[in-house]
PDB file of C-alpha atoms in Angstrom:
ATOM      1  CA  MET I   1       2.828   5.946  11.129  1.00 97.00           C
ATOM      2  CA  VAL I   2      -0.353   7.299   9.630  1.00 98.00           C
ATOM      3  CA  ILE I   3      -3.932   6.015   9.746  1.00 98.00           C
ATOM      4  CA  TYR I   4      -6.549   6.669   7.103  1.00 98.00           C
ATOM      5  CA  GLY I   5     -10.254   5.950   7.497  1.00 97.00           C
ATOM      6  CA  THR I   6     -13.345   5.991   5.336  1.00 96.00           C
ATOM      7  CA  GLU I   7     -17.071   5.743   5.926  1.00 93.00           C
ATOM      8  CA  HIS I   8     -19.972   4.603   3.767  1.00 88.00           C
ATOM      9  CA  LEU I   9     -18.390   1.341   2.580  1.00 89.00           C
ATOM     10  CA  THR I  10     -20.751  -0.698   0.481  1.00 87.00           C
ATOM     11  CA  ALA I  11     -18.250  -3.383  -0.565  1.00 85.00           C
ATOM     12  CA  ARG I  12     -15.195  -4.946   1.076  1.00 80.00           C
ATOM     13  CA  SER I  13     -13.083  -4.074  -1.974  1.00 83.00           C
ATOM     14  CA  GLN I  14     -13.370  -0.398  -1.069  1.00 88.00           C
ATOM     15  CA  ALA I  15     -10.873  -1.018   1.760  1.00 90.00           C
ATOM     16  CA  ARG I  16      -8.275  -1.654  -0.956  1.00 91.00           C
ATOM     17  CA  GLU I  17      -9.280   1.635  -2.588  1.00 94.00           C
ATOM     18  CA  LEU I  18      -8.557   3.323   0.754  1.00 96.00           C
ATOM     19  CA  LEU I  19      -5.125   1.648   0.763  1.00 97.00           C
ATOM     20  CA  ALA I  20      -4.437   2.957  -2.751  1.00 96.00           C
ATOM     21  CA  LEU I  21      -5.459   6.492  -1.771  1.00 97.00           C
ATOM     22  CA  ALA I  22      -3.395   6.397   1.437  1.00 98.00           C
ATOM     23  CA  ALA I  23      -0.353   5.001  -0.406  1.00 98.00           C
ATOM     24  CA  MET I  24      -0.634   7.778  -2.996  1.00 97.00           C
ATOM     25  CA  GLU I  25      -1.034  10.562  -0.432  1.00 98.00           C
ATOM     26  CA  HIS I  26       1.486   9.308   2.140  1.00 97.00           C
ATOM     27  CA  TRP I  27       4.111   7.483   0.070  1.00 98.00           C
ATOM     28  CA  GLY I  28       3.571   9.160  -3.306  1.00 97.00           C
ATOM     29  CA  LEU I  29       2.801   5.859  -5.065  1.00 97.00           C
ATOM     30  CA  SER I  30       0.866   6.305  -8.294  1.00 96.00           C
ATOM     31  CA  SER I  31      -0.340   2.696  -8.130  1.00 95.00           C
ATOM     32  CA  LEU I  32      -0.317  -0.044  -5.539  1.00 95.00           C
ATOM     33  CA  PRO I  33       2.551  -2.517  -5.668  1.00 95.00           C
ATOM     34  CA  GLU I  34       1.662  -6.186  -6.093  1.00 95.00           C
ATOM     35  CA  LEU I  35      -0.040  -7.586  -2.989  1.00 95.00           C
ATOM     36  CA  ALA I  36       0.632 -10.978  -1.409  1.00 96.00           C
ATOM     37  CA  ARG I  37      -0.288 -12.637   1.883  1.00 94.00           C
ATOM     38  CA  GLU I  38       1.935 -14.058   4.596  1.00 93.00           C
ATOM     39  CA  GLU I  39       1.311 -17.607   5.833  1.00 90.00           C
ATOM     40  CA  ARG I  40      -1.386 -16.509   8.305  1.00 89.00           C
ATOM     41  CA  GLY I  41      -3.017 -14.043   5.903  1.00 90.00           C
ATOM     42  CA  LYS I  42      -1.396 -10.667   6.638  1.00 94.00           C
ATOM     43  CA  PRO I  43      -1.158  -8.694   3.377  1.00 95.00           C
ATOM     44  CA  PHE I  44       2.152  -7.184   2.263  1.00 96.00           C
ATOM     45  CA  PHE I  45       4.002  -5.823  -0.777  1.00 97.00           C
ATOM     46  CA  PRO I  46       6.594  -8.468  -1.820  1.00 97.00           C
ATOM     47  CA  GLN I  47       8.548  -5.977  -3.970  1.00 96.00           C
ATOM     48  CA  ARG I  48       8.376  -3.169  -1.373  1.00 97.00           C
ATOM     49  CA  THR I  49       9.416  -4.706   1.940  1.00 95.00           C
ATOM     50  CA  ASP I  50      10.219  -1.190   3.191  1.00 97.00           C
ATOM     51  CA  LEU I  51       6.504  -0.293   3.160  1.00 98.00           C
ATOM     52  CA  HIS I  52       4.166  -1.820   5.747  1.00 98.00           C
ATOM     53  CA  PHE I  53       0.393  -1.519   5.983  1.00 98.00           C
ATOM     54  CA  ASN I  54      -2.650  -3.115   7.518  1.00 97.00           C
ATOM     55  CA  LEU I  55      -6.365  -2.905   6.767  1.00 96.00           C
ATOM     56  CA  SER I  56      -9.531  -3.415   8.772  1.00 96.00           C
ATOM     57  CA  HIS I  57     -13.201  -2.955   8.054  1.00 94.00           C
ATOM     58  CA  SER I  58     -16.396  -3.328  10.025  1.00 95.00           C
ATOM     59  CA  GLY I  59     -19.877  -2.385   8.956  1.00 93.00           C
ATOM     60  CA  ASN I  60     -19.550   0.603   6.641  1.00 94.00           C
ATOM     61  CA  LEU I  61     -16.135   1.713   8.025  1.00 96.00           C
ATOM     62  CA  ALA I  62     -12.564   0.908   7.039  1.00 96.00           C
ATOM     63  CA  LEU I  63      -9.133   1.827   8.383  1.00 97.00           C
ATOM     64  CA  CYS I  64      -5.719   1.621   6.783  1.00 97.00           C
ATOM     65  CA  ALA I  65      -2.466   2.039   8.733  1.00 98.00           C
ATOM     66  CA  LEU I  66       0.814   2.766   6.918  1.00 98.00           C
ATOM     67  CA  ASP I  67       4.301   2.631   8.418  1.00 98.00           C
ATOM     68  CA  SER I  68       7.938   1.826   7.735  1.00 97.00           C
ATOM     69  CA  ARG I  69       7.712  -1.113  10.180  1.00 97.00           C
ATOM     70  CA  PRO I  70       5.057  -3.784  10.820  1.00 98.00           C
ATOM     71  CA  VAL I  71       1.729  -2.363  11.932  1.00 98.00           C
ATOM     72  CA  GLY I  72      -1.702  -3.704  12.858  1.00 98.00           C
ATOM     73  CA  VAL I  73      -5.033  -1.888  12.887  1.00 98.00           C
ATOM     74  CA  ASP I  74      -8.551  -2.955  13.789  1.00 97.00           C
ATOM     75  CA  ILE I  75     -11.958  -1.303  13.762  1.00 97.00           C
ATOM     76  CA  GLN I  76     -15.123  -2.784  15.246  1.00 97.00           C
ATOM     77  CA  MET I  77     -18.704  -1.638  15.431  1.00 97.00           C
ATOM     78  CA  VAL I  78     -19.810  -1.347  19.063  1.00 97.00           C
ATOM     79  CA  LYS I  79     -22.550  -3.878  19.744  1.00 95.00           C
ATOM     80  CA  ALA I  80     -23.778  -6.237  22.410  1.00 93.00           C
ATOM     81  CA  TRP I  81     -21.526  -9.258  21.929  1.00 91.00           C
ATOM     82  CA  ARG I  82     -22.358 -12.748  23.179  1.00 94.00           C
ATOM     83  CA  PRO I  83     -22.463 -12.485  27.002  1.00 93.00           C
ATOM     84  CA  ALA I  84     -19.885 -15.279  27.483  1.00 94.00           C
ATOM     85  CA  LEU I  85     -17.334 -13.736  25.107  1.00 94.00           C
ATOM     86  CA  PRO I  86     -15.495 -11.469  27.589  1.00 96.00           C
ATOM     87  CA  ARG I  87     -14.703 -14.484  29.822  1.00 95.00           C
ATOM     88  CA  ARG I  88     -13.378 -16.382  26.782  1.00 93.00           C
ATOM     89  CA  VAL I  89     -11.046 -13.657  25.510  1.00 93.00           C
ATOM     90  CA  CYS I  90     -10.091 -11.492  28.506  1.00 96.00           C
ATOM     91  CA  SER I  91      -7.515 -12.086  31.204  1.00 97.00           C
ATOM     92  CA  PRO I  92      -8.629 -11.863  34.860  1.00 97.00           C
ATOM     93  CA  GLU I  93      -7.152  -8.331  35.022  1.00 97.00           C
ATOM     94  CA  GLU I  94      -9.054  -7.290  31.904  1.00 97.00           C
ATOM     95  CA  LEU I  95     -12.290  -8.713  33.325  1.00 97.00           C
ATOM     96  CA  ASP I  96     -11.752  -6.697  36.517  1.00 97.00           C
ATOM     97  CA  TRP I  97     -11.168  -3.575  34.418  1.00 97.00           C
ATOM     98  CA  LEU I  98     -14.320  -4.251  32.370  1.00 97.00           C
ATOM     99  CA  GLU I  99     -16.421  -4.550  35.531  1.00 96.00           C
ATOM    100  CA  GLY I 100     -15.487  -0.982  36.443  1.00 97.00           C
ATOM    101  CA  GLN I 101     -16.444   0.512  33.080  1.00 97.00           C
ATOM    102  CA  PRO I 102     -19.726   2.416  32.664  1.00 96.00           C
ATOM    103  CA  ASP I 103     -20.460   0.819  29.255  1.00 96.00           C
ATOM    104  CA  LEU I 104     -19.408  -2.847  29.134  1.00 96.00           C
ATOM    105  CA  TRP I 105     -19.733  -3.322  25.377  1.00 97.00           C
ATOM    106  CA  SER I 106     -17.922  -0.128  24.386  1.00 97.00           C
ATOM    107  CA  ALA I 107     -15.057  -1.022  26.733  1.00 97.00           C
ATOM    108  CA  PHE I 108     -14.984  -4.642  25.562  1.00 97.00           C
ATOM    109  CA  THR I 109     -14.942  -3.547  21.916  1.00 97.00           C
ATOM    110  CA  LEU I 110     -11.897  -1.356  22.625  1.00 97.00           C
ATOM    111  CA  LEU I 111     -10.076  -4.282  24.295  1.00 96.00           C
ATOM    112  CA  TRP I 112     -11.008  -6.552  21.405  1.00 96.00           C
ATOM    113  CA  ALA I 113      -9.705  -4.010  18.863  1.00 97.00           C
ATOM    114  CA  LEU I 114      -6.441  -3.699  20.837  1.00 98.00           C
ATOM    115  CA  LYS I 115      -5.988  -7.481  20.842  1.00 97.00           C
ATOM    116  CA  GLU I 116      -6.770  -7.709  17.116  1.00 95.00           C
ATOM    117  CA  SER I 117      -4.336  -4.899  16.306  1.00 97.00           C
ATOM    118  CA  ARG I 118      -1.561  -6.653  18.235  1.00 97.00           C
ATOM    119  CA  VAL I 119      -1.982 -10.007  16.488  1.00 96.00           C
ATOM    120  CA  LYS I 120      -2.306  -8.271  13.122  1.00 96.00           C
ATOM    121  CA  GLU I 121       0.953  -6.344  13.749  1.00 97.00           C
ATOM    122  CA  SER I 122       2.783  -9.619  14.412  1.00 93.00           C
ATOM    123  CA  GLY I 123       1.138 -11.420  11.512  1.00 88.00           C
ATOM    124  CA  GLN I 124       0.185 -14.296  13.835  1.00 83.00           C
ATOM    125  CA  GLY I 125      -3.551 -13.745  13.655  1.00 74.00           C
ATOM    126  CA  LEU I 126      -5.801 -15.212  16.313  1.00 73.00           C
ATOM    127  CA  SER I 127      -3.713 -18.378  16.591  1.00 70.00           C
ATOM    128  CA  THR I 128      -3.039 -18.209  20.326  1.00 73.00           C
ATOM    129  CA  LEU I 129      -5.126 -18.338  23.481  1.00 80.00           C
ATOM    130  CA  LEU I 130      -7.049 -15.056  23.346  1.00 89.00           C
ATOM    131  CA  GLN I 131      -6.751 -14.458  27.093  1.00 90.00           C
ATOM    132  CA  SER I 132      -2.946 -14.487  26.750  1.00 91.00           C
ATOM    133  CA  ILE I 133      -2.788 -11.650  24.191  1.00 94.00           C
ATOM    134  CA  GLN I 134      -1.453  -8.808  26.319  1.00 95.00           C
ATOM    135  CA  VAL I 135      -2.493  -5.257  25.524  1.00 97.00           C
ATOM    136  CA  PRO I 136      -2.575  -2.058  27.569  1.00 97.00           C
ATOM    137  CA  PHE I 137      -5.885  -0.841  28.875  1.00 97.00           C
ATOM    138  CA  PRO I 138      -7.451   1.779  26.604  1.00 95.00           C
ATOM    139  CA  ALA I 139      -6.023   5.233  27.317  1.00 92.00           C
ATOM    140  CA  ALA I 140      -6.560   8.779  26.111  1.00 90.00           C
ATOM    141  CA  THR I 141      -3.045   8.934  24.641  1.00 94.00           C
ATOM    142  CA  PRO I 142      -0.724   6.467  22.887  1.00 97.00           C
ATOM    143  CA  THR I 143       0.725   3.845  25.263  1.00 97.00           C
ATOM    144  CA  GLN I 144       3.697   1.480  25.103  1.00 97.00           C
ATOM    145  CA  LEU I 145       3.788  -2.184  26.123  1.00 97.00           C
ATOM    146  CA  ASP I 146       6.492  -4.748  25.318  1.00 96.00           C
ATOM    147  CA  GLY I 147       8.260  -2.272  23.019  1.00 97.00           C
ATOM    148  CA  LEU I 148       5.124  -1.687  20.930  1.00 98.00           C
ATOM    149  CA  TRP I 149       2.958   1.422  20.701  1.00 98.00           C
ATOM    150  CA  PHE I 150      -0.823   1.225  21.036  1.00 98.00           C
ATOM    151  CA  CYS I 151      -3.528   3.817  20.506  1.00 98.00           C
ATOM    152  CA  THR I 152      -7.313   3.605  20.608  1.00 98.00           C
ATOM    153  CA  TYR I 153      -9.879   5.650  18.719  1.00 98.00           C
ATOM    154  CA  THR I 154     -13.644   5.889  19.150  1.00 97.00           C
ATOM    155  CA  GLY I 155     -16.656   7.248  17.318  1.00 95.00           C
ATOM    156  CA  SER I 156     -20.357   7.262  18.038  1.00 91.00           C
ATOM    157  CA  SER I 157     -20.806   3.580  17.147  1.00 95.00           C
ATOM    158  CA  TRP I 158     -17.302   2.207  16.643  1.00 97.00           C
ATOM    159  CA  ALA I 159     -13.996   1.536  18.383  1.00 98.00           C
ATOM    160  CA  ALA I 160     -10.565   1.085  16.804  1.00 98.00           C
ATOM    161  CA  ALA I 161      -6.960   0.440  17.770  1.00 98.00           C
ATOM    162  CA  VAL I 162      -3.523   0.443  16.193  1.00 98.00           C
ATOM    163  CA  CYS I 163      -0.351  -1.382  17.254  1.00 98.00           C
ATOM    164  CA  GLY I 164       3.114  -0.715  15.866  1.00 98.00           C
ATOM    165  CA  HIS I 165       6.741   0.115  16.483  1.00 98.00           C
ATOM    166  CA  CYS I 166       6.341   3.880  15.984  1.00 95.00           C
ATOM    167  CA  GLN I 167       4.279   6.280  18.053  1.00 96.00           C
ATOM    168  CA  PRO I 168       0.765   6.333  16.568  1.00 97.00           C
ATOM    169  CA  PRO I 169      -0.990   9.518  15.529  1.00 96.00           C
ATOM    170  CA  GLU I 170      -3.662  10.856  17.832  1.00 91.00           C
ATOM    171  CA  LYS I 171      -6.099  11.303  14.931  1.00 96.00           C
ATOM    172  CA  ILE I 172      -7.283   9.341  11.930  1.00 98.00           C
ATOM    173  CA  ILE I 173      -7.222  11.029   8.514  1.00 98.00           C
ATOM    174  CA  TRP I 174     -10.759  10.545   7.192  1.00 97.00           C
ATOM    175  CA  ARG I 175     -11.359  10.372   3.431  1.00 93.00           C
ATOM    176  CA  THR I 176     -14.527   9.734   1.436  1.00 82.00           C
TER     177      THR I 176
END
């Protein structure tokens, strides 16, 4: 698994440009294969089922995860969310964990990114009760849960997570 990131996005289409660059650098592809979407919207390459990827963008940032097995990635800008949102999307254990964190919204954004990455890995999207989406608590190193690997990443104003079948890298490869 590898994760590429870019800053200074001015258009959503630039996330696809990041995918093309990552596919060239990591897989040696001179051009992107044809893209299609699964029933719930997850993009894939119909003619290259051996290559898996996932994209996410938020604000002016984008991430692209590449792997040989299904993978999900999410990036979120840290912000003050609606005050009722944690109770809507977090399990009782997650709410207890959040209460002990020094910065509620940074911690919540990490949990949210973990949940998004898990549903994006499966291709199910946010089609289930959000409180029931089980993820590990954010950790300093990659963590396993239910046979899946998870890793979180943070910057000065963003939080991200990846979920997949292979151990995630500890760092994102940033490209402009």
